[in-house]
XYZ file of C-alpha atoms in Angstrom:
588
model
C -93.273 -52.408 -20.336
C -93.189 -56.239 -20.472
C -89.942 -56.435 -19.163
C -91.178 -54.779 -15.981
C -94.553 -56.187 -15.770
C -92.565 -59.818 -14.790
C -91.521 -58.293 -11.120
C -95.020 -57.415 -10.333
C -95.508 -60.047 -7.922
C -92.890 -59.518 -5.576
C -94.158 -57.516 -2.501
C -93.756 -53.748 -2.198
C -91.621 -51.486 0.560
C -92.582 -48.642 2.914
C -91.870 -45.271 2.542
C -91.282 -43.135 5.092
C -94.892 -42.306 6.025
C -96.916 -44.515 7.743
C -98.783 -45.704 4.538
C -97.571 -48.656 2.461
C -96.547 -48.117 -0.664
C -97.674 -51.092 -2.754
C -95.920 -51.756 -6.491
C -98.628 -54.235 -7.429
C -100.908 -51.372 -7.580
C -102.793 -51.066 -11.400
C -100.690 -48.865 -13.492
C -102.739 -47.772 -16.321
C -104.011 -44.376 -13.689
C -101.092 -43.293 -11.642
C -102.032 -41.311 -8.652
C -101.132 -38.265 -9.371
C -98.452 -36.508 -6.368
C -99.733 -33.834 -4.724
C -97.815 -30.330 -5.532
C -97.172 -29.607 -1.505
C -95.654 -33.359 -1.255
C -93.616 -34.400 -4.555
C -92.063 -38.186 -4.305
C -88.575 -39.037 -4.149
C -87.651 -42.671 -4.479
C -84.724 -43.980 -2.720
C -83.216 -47.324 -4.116
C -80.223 -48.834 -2.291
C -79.781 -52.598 -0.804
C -78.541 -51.679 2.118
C -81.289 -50.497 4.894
C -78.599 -48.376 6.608
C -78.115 -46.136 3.484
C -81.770 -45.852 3.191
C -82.580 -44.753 6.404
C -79.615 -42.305 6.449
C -81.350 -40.974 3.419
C -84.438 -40.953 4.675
C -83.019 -38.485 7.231
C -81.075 -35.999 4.944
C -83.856 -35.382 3.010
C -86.564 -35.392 5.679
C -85.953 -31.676 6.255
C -87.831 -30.929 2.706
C -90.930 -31.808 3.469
C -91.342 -34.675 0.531
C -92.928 -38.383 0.530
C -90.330 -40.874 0.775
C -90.342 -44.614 -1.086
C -87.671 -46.786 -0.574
C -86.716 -49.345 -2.781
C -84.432 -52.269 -2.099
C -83.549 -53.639 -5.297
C -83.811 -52.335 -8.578
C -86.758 -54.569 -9.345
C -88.906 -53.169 -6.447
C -87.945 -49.195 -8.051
C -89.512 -50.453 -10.944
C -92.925 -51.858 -9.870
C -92.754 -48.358 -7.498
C -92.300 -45.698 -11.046
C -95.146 -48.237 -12.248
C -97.707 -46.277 -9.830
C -96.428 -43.077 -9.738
C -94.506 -40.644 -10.901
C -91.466 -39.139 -9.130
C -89.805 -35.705 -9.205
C -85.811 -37.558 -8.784
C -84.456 -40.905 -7.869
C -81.310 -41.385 -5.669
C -79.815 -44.839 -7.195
C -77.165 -46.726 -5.757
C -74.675 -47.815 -8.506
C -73.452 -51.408 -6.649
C -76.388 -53.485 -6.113
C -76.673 -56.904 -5.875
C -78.922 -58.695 -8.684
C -79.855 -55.976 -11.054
C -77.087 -52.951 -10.875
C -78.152 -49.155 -10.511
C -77.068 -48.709 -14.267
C -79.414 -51.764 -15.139
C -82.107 -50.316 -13.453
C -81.757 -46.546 -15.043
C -81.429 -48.136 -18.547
C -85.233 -49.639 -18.223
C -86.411 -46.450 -16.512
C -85.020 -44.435 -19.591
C -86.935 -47.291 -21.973
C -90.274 -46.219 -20.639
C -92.041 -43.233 -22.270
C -93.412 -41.746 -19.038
C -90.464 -42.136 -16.667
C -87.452 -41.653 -19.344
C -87.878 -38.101 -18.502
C -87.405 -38.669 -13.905
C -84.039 -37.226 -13.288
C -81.866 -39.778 -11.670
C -78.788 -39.212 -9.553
C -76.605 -41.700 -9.043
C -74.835 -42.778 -5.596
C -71.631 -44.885 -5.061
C -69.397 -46.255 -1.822
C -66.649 -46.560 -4.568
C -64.366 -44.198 -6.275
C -65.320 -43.313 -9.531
C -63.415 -43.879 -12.825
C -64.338 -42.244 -16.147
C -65.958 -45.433 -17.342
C -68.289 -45.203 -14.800
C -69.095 -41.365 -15.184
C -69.221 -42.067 -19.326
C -71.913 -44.882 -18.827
C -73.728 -43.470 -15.702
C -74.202 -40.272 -17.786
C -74.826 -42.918 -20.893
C -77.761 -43.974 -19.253
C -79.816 -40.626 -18.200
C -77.659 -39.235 -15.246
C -78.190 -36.182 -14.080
C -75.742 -36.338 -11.488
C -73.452 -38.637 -9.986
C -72.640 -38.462 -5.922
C -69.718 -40.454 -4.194
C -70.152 -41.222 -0.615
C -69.600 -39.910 1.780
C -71.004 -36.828 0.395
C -72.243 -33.201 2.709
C -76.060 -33.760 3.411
C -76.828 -30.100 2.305
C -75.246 -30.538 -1.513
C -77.484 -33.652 -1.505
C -80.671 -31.507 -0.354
C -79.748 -28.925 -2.676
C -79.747 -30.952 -5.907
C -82.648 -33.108 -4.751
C -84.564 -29.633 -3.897
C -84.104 -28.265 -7.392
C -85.623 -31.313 -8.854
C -88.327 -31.297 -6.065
C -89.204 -27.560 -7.161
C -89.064 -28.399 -11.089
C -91.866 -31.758 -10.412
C -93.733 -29.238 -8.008
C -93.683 -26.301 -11.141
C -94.683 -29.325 -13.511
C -97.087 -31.209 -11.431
C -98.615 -27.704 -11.071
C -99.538 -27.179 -14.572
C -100.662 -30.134 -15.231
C -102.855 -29.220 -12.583
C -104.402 -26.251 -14.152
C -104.648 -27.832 -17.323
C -107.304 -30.237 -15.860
C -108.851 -27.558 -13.778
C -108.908 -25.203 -17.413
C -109.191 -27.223 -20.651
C -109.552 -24.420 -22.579
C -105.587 -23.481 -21.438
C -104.885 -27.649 -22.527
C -102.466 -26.272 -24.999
C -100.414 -23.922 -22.800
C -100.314 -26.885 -20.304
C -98.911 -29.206 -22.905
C -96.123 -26.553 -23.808
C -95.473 -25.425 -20.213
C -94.848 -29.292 -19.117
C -92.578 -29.895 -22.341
C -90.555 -27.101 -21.389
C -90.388 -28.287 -17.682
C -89.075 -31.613 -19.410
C -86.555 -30.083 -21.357
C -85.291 -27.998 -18.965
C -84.663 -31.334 -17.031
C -82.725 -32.616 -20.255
C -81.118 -29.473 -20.781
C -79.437 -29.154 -16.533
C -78.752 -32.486 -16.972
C -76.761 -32.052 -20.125
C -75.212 -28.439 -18.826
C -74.330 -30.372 -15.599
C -72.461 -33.067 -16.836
C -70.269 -30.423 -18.995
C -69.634 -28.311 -16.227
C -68.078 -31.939 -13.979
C -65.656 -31.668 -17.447
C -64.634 -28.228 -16.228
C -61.034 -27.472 -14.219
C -61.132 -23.257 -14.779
C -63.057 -20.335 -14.214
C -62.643 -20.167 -17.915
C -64.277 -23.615 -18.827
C -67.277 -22.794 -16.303
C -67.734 -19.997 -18.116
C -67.514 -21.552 -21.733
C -69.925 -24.212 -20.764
C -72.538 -21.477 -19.437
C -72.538 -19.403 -22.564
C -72.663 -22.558 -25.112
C -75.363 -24.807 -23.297
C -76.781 -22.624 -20.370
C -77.535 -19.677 -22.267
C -78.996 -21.780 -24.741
C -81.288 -23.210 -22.809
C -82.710 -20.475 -21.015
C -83.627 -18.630 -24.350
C -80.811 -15.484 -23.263
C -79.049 -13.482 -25.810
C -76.636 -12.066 -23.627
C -74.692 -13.193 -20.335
C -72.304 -12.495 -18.005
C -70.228 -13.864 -14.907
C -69.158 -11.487 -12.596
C -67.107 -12.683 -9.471
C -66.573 -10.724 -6.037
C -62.807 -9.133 -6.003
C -60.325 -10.317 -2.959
C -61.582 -7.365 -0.650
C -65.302 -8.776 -1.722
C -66.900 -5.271 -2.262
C -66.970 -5.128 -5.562
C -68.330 -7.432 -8.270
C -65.356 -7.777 -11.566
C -66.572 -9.452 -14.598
C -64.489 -12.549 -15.707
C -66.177 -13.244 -18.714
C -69.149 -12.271 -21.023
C -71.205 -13.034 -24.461
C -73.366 -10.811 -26.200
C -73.266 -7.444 -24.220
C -72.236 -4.389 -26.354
C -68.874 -3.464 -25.614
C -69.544 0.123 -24.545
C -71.864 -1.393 -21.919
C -69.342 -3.861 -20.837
C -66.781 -1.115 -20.298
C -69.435 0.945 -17.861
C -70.258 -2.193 -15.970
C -66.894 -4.046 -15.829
C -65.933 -3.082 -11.881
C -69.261 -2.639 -10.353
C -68.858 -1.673 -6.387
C -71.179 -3.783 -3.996
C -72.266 -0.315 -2.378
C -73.720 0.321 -5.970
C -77.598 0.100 -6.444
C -78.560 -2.314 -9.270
C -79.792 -5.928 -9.915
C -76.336 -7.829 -9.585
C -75.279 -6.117 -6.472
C -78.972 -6.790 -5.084
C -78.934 -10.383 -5.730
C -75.365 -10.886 -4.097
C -75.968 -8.850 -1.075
C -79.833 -9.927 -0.399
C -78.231 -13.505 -1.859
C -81.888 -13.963 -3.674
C -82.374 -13.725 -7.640
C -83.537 -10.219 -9.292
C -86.092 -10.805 -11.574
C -87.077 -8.517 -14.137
C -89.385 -9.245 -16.721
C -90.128 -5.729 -18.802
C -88.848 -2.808 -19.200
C -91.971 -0.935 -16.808
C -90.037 -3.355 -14.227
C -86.902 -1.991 -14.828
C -88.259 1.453 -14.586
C -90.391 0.972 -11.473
C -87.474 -0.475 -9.159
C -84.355 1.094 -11.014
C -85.528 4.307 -12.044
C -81.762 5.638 -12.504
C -81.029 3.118 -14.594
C -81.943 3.259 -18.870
C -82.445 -0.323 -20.102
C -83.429 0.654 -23.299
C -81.404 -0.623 -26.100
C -79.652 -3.421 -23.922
C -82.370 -5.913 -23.115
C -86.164 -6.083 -22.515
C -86.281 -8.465 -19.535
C -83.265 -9.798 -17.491
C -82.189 -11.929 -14.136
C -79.373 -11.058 -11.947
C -78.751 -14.630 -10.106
C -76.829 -14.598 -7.113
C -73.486 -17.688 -7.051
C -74.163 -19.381 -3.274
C -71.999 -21.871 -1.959
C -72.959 -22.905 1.820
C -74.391 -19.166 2.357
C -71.201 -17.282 0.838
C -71.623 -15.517 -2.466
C -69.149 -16.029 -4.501
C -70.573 -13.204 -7.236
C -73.334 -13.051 -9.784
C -74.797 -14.146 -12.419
C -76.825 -11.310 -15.500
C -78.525 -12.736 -18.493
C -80.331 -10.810 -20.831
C -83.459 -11.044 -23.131
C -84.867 -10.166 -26.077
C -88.003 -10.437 -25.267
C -90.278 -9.264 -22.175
C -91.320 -12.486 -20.549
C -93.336 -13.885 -17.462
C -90.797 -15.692 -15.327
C -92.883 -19.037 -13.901
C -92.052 -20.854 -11.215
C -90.907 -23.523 -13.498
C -88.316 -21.252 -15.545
C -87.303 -19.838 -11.365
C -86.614 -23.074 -10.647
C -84.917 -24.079 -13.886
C -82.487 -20.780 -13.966
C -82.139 -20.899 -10.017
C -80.895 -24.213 -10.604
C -78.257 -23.330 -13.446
C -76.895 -20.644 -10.784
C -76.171 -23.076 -8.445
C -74.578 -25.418 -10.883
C -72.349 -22.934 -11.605
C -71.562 -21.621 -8.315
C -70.755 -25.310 -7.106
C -68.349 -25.834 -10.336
C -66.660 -22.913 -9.569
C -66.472 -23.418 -6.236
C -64.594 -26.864 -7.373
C -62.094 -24.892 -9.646
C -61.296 -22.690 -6.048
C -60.821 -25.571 -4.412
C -58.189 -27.357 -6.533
C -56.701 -24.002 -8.132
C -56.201 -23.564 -4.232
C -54.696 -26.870 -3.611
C -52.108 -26.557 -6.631
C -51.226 -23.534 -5.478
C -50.297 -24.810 -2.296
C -48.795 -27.808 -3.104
C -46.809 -26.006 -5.770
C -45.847 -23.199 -3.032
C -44.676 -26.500 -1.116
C -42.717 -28.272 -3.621
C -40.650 -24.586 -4.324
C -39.945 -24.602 -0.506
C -38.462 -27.772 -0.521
C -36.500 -27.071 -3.116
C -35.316 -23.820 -2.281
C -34.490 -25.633 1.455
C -32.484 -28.721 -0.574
C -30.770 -26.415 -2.302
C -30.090 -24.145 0.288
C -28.552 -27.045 2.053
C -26.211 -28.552 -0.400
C -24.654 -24.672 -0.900
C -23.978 -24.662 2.463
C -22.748 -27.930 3.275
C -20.580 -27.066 0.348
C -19.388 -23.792 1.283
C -18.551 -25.378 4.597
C -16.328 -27.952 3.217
C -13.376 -25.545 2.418
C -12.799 -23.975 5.820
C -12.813 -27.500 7.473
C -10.346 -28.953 4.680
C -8.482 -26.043 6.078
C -8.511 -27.407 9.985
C -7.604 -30.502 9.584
C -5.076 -29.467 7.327
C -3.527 -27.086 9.847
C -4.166 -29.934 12.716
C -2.005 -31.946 10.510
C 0.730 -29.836 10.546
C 0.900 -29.300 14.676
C 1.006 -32.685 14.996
C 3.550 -33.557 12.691
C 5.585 -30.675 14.503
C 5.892 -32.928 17.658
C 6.522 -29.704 20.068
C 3.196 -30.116 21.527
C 2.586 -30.816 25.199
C 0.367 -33.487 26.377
C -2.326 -31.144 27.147
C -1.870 -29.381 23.577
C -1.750 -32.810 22.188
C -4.942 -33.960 23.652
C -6.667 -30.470 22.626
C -5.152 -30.809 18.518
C -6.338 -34.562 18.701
C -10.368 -33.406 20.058
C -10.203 -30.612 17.323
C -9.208 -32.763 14.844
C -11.346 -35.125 15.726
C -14.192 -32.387 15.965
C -13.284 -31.509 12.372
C -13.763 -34.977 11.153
C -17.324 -35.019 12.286
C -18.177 -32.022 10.693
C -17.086 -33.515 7.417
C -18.728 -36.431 7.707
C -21.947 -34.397 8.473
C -21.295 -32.038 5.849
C -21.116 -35.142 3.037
C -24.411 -36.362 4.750
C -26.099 -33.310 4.282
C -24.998 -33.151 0.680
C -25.572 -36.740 -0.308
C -29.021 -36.211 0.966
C -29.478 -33.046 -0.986
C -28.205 -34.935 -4.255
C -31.098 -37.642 -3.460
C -34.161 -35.206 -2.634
C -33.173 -33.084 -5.862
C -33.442 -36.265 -7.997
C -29.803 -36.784 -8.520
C -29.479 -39.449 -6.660
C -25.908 -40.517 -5.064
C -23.342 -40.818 -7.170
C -21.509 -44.489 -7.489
C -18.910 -45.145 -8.999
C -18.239 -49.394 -9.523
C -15.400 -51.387 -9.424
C -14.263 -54.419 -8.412
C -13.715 -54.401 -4.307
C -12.718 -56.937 -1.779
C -15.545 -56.627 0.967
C -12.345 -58.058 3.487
C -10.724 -54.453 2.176
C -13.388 -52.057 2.881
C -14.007 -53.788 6.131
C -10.536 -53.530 7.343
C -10.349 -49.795 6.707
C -13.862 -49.177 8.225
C -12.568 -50.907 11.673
C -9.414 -48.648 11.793
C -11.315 -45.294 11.317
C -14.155 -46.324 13.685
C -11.885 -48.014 16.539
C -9.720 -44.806 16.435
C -12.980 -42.539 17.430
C -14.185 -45.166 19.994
C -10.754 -46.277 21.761
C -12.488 -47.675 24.957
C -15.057 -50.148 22.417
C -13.927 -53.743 21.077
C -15.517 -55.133 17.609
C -15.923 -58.718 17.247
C -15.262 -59.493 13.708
C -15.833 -62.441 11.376
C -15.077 -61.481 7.745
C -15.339 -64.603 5.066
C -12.512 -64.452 2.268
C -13.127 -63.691 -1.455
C -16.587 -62.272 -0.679
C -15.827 -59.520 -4.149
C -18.179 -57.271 -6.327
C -18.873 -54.403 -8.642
C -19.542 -51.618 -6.213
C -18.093 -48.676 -5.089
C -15.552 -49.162 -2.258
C -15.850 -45.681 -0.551
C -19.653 -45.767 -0.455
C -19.588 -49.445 0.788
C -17.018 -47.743 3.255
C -19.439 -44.788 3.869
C -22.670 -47.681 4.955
C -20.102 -49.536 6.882
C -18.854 -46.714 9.033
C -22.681 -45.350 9.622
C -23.719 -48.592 10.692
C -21.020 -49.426 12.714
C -20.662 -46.098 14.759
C -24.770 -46.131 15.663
C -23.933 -49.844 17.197
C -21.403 -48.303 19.200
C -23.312 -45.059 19.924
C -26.765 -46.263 20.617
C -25.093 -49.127 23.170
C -24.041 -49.620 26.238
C -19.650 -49.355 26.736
C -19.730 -53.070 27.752
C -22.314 -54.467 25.353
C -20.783 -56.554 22.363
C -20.575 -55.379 19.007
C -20.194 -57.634 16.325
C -19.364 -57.517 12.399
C -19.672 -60.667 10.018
C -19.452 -60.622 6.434
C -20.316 -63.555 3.829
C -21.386 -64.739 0.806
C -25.031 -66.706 -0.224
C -26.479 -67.356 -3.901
C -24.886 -64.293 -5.891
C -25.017 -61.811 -2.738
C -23.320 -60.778 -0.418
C -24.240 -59.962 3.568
C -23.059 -57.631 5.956
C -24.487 -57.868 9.519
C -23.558 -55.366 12.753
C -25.251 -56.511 15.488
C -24.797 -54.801 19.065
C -26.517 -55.473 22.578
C -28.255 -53.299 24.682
C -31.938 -52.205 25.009
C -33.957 -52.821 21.325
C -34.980 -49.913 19.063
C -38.131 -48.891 20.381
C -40.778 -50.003 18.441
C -42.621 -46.856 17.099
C -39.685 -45.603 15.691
C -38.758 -48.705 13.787
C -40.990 -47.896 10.717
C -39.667 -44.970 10.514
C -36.055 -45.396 11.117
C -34.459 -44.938 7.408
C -36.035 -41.887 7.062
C -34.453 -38.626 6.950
C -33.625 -36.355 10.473
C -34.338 -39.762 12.864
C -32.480 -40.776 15.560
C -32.792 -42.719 18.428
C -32.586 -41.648 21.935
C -28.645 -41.670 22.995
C -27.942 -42.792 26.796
C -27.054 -39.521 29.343
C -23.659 -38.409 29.078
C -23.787 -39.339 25.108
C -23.208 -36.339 22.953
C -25.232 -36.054 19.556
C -22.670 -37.168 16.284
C -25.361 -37.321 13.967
C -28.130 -35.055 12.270
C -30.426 -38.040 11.662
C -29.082 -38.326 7.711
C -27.124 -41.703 8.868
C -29.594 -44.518 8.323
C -31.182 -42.942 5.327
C -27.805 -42.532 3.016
C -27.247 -45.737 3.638
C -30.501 -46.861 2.180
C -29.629 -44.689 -0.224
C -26.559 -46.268 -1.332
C -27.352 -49.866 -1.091
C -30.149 -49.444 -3.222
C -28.216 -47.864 -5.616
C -26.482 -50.898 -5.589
C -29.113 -52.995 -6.111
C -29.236 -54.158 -2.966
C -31.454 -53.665 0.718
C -30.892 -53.095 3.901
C -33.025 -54.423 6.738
C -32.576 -54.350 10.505
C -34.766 -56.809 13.729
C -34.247 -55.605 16.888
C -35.987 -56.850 20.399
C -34.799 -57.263 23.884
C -34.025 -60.931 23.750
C -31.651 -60.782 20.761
C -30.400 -57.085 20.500
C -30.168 -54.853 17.372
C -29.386 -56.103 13.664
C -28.733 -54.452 10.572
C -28.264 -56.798 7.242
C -26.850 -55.752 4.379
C -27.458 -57.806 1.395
C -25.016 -56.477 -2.274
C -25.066 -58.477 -5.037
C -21.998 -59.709 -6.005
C -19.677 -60.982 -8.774
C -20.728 -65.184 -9.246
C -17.061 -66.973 -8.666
């Protein structure tokens, strides 16, 4: 109390009515809040988030203070009390876990329910010591208006039940006793939701929802018996998924229950209200057909709402008849819809892991379906060019046969070269990556062979080349070969017939550097971010057939990282189209 008492003369805020809300006010008589009007205080430091605040919550009718430091919240829970506080975690000066630590040191406000708001993402630090310091909830923004109305409401409806009988307990003294208990229990069910609604964030399964209702909700609403029963896929009929305390013959009657079926559960999910029945006279005067005896003396049937959809229902089951106050329909209404938005949650990602799992299989199945294919494919076309071989070895042909054996061969080729693509590829997205095998190679070499096999399929093209000598290293000479002839053939594809195309090779500081460059118009510039990645291509010119499936540019990432190396390419209108190679190499 002295700690606060120090910020007392620092002006107050305005809540949302036109009345100012003044923290210098004494604070030995609180005014008490009226039940039709309970008090929610808003603390945040930045005036945007409290006036979008101010407007979610407008719709429930409640007085609004806002607070713009955690210095002016105190001096405001000095002069009043307040059925829930919306704290902002990342203040400047004092912090929003600062702030709830003094509330929580003070007798009459440790009790206020605070939920914590945050910009940020949270981390389990954060949760541990927002929870640490009298959480009841903890909200990351941006965050649906109507689940922040619908915690805030339950709260507003528990300080409403409360402020209400400590309302009658003035009005009756002789009842002061009552008053006392009913108000402890209105506390404690405060500490008890708060407690049962930080195990339930713990929760990732329909199981673990239900665990945490049996050993902290049932608990604390006084049941001996419960059960969680959950609309089947068609949704007309409610299936119990788990239950505590219910005899097993009664279990086995009530396990499938259809929706068309008059009693309490079905009620509550199709009228989506809560059944309340608190003797048996109640059970016989609205369920005559059905005999309570011997099962429970009072029960609720609670429906699970998530934005208007029922999701199922909730039963619990007394000892005990018992008058249900609005306090304890607040408190158990509350516990539904906990429970309802945790499993909700557990939909929601069980959903998500289904899906991505149902994606991940796809792919796979697709990978895999590739490489067997390109495989499968490989032993036909060995057989082609094998058999193109031998015509043209015969030397019988005719010019016209010639030409014909030459495009089929040449046909053949492509297909191979595709078919290794494809495979290579499949190899990498599977997780075995390409397969290298290193030895010592003469870049001058691999080069040479490159321009012979590339020349031969573009006749009508000239290469410029500048190769430096002794430029040698570990690597594997046919996939060197392999990024060579890839790179090579797009700068003769993707160009015009009389732009220049040239090759240079060297060596710099334990590398070495391979660059193609060829004229023509630049890679546009949209699909430059994404040009290593797999099934891309550019646009060819008209009259250019397609030799590629768009596995090129990404193999050869593929390998020259494998090798330790990268592969990087600049292209623009003024200085044409580069790719850059850079291996590391053996040091001389």
């Amino acid at each position: 109390m002295a700690e606060w008492l120090r910020w007392r003369g620092t002006p107050g805020t305005q809540g949302s009515s036109s009345a100012t809300l003044s923290p210098d006010a004494p604070s030995d008589n609180p005014v008490p809040a009226g039940v039709e009007a309970p008090g929610v205080l808003l603390v945040d430091d930045n005036p945007a988030n409290l006036v979008s605040l101010e407007a979610i919550l407008e719709p429930l009718g409640v007085r609004l203070a806002k607070a713009s430091s955690g210095e002016q919240a105190l001096r405001f829970l000095l002069r009043e009390d307040y059925a829930v506080i919306l704290l902002d975690v990342r203040m400047t000066g004092m912090n929003g876990f600062e702030t709830a630590s003094l509330i929580k040191q003070r007798e009459r406000t440790r009790n206020v329910p605070i939920i914590f708001l945050t910009a940020y993402g949270r981390d389990d630090s954060e949760l541990v010591t927002g929870y640490s310091t009298g959480a009841v909830d903890f909200l990351q923004k941006p965050f649906p208006p109507e689940v922040l109305r619908s915690k805030v409401n339950v709260f507003v409806e528990l300080f409403r039940a409360q402020h209400q009988v400590r309302a009658q307990a003035e009005l009756l003294r002789q009842k002061e006793a009552e008053a006392r208990e009913l108000a402890h229990r209105a506390a404690g069910h405060i500490d008890r939701l708060r407690d049962f609604t930080a195990r339930l964030s713990e929760a990732s399964t329909v199981a673990e929802v239900c665990r945490a209702l049996f050993e902290q909700g049932l608990v604390a609403a006084g049941a001996k018996a419960g059960a969680v029963n959950l609309l089947n896929d068609e949704g007309d009929a409610l299936e119990i998924v788990d239950a505590v305390g219910y005899p097993e013959q009664v279990l086995a009657k009530w396990r499938r229950i259809p929706l068309s079926n008059p009693v309490p559960l079905t009620e509550a999910v199709r009228e989506q209200r809560p059944i309340w029945l608190g003797s048996l006279e109640d059970w016989q005067g609205r369920y005559p057909h059905l005999n309570a005896y011997g099962i429970h003396e009072s029960a609720i049937a609670l429906p699970l709402l998530v934005k208007g959809r029922a999701l199922g229902a909730i039963s619990l089951s007394f000892a005990r008849a018992r008058l249900f106050t609005e306090m304890d329909r607040a408190f158990f209404s509350a516990l539904a819809h906990a429970c309802a938005q945790a499993l909700e949650q557990v939909r929601l990602i069980t959903e998500e892991r289904r899906v991505h799992e149902e994606l991940r299989r796809r792919s796979e199945f697709e990978q895999q379906l590739v490489g067997i294919v390109s495989h499968d494919l490989r032993n036909p076309l060995a057989a082609i060019s094998m058999s193109v071989g031998l015509l043209e070895k015969k030397g019988e042909l005719s010019d016209t046969q010639r030409r014909t054996v030459q495009r089929i061969g040449q046909a053949s080729e492509r297909a191979a070269r595709m078919i290794r693509d494809l495979l290579d590829f499949t190899k990498a997205r599977l997780g075995g990556g390409i397969a290298l095998h290193r030895q010592t190679t003469d870049l001058r070499e691999v080069v040479t062979q490159v321009l012979d096999e590339v020349q031969g399929a573009h006749p009508g093209r000239h290469v410029q080349v500048d190769v430096a000598p002794d430029v040698r290293g570990e690597w594997d000479p046919d996939r060197i070969a392999q990024v060579l002839t890839n790179l090579l053939s797009n700068a003769l594809a993707y160009s015009p017939p009389d732009a220049p195309v040239r090759l240079r090779t060297f060596g710099e500081a334990g590398h070495a550097l391979v660059s193609i460059y060829n004229g023509g118009d630049p890679i546009p510039h949209e699909l430059l971010s994404r040009l290593f990645e797999p099934m891309t291509r550019g646009m060819l010119k008209e009259g250019q057939s397609s030799r590629s499936i768009g596995l090129g540019l990404y193999i050869v990432r593929d390998i020259v990282r494998g090798h330790g190396g990268s592969v990087d390419v600049v292209s623009s209108v003024e200085d044409g189209t580069t790719f850059t190679v850079r291996l590391p190499r053996l040091q001389d």
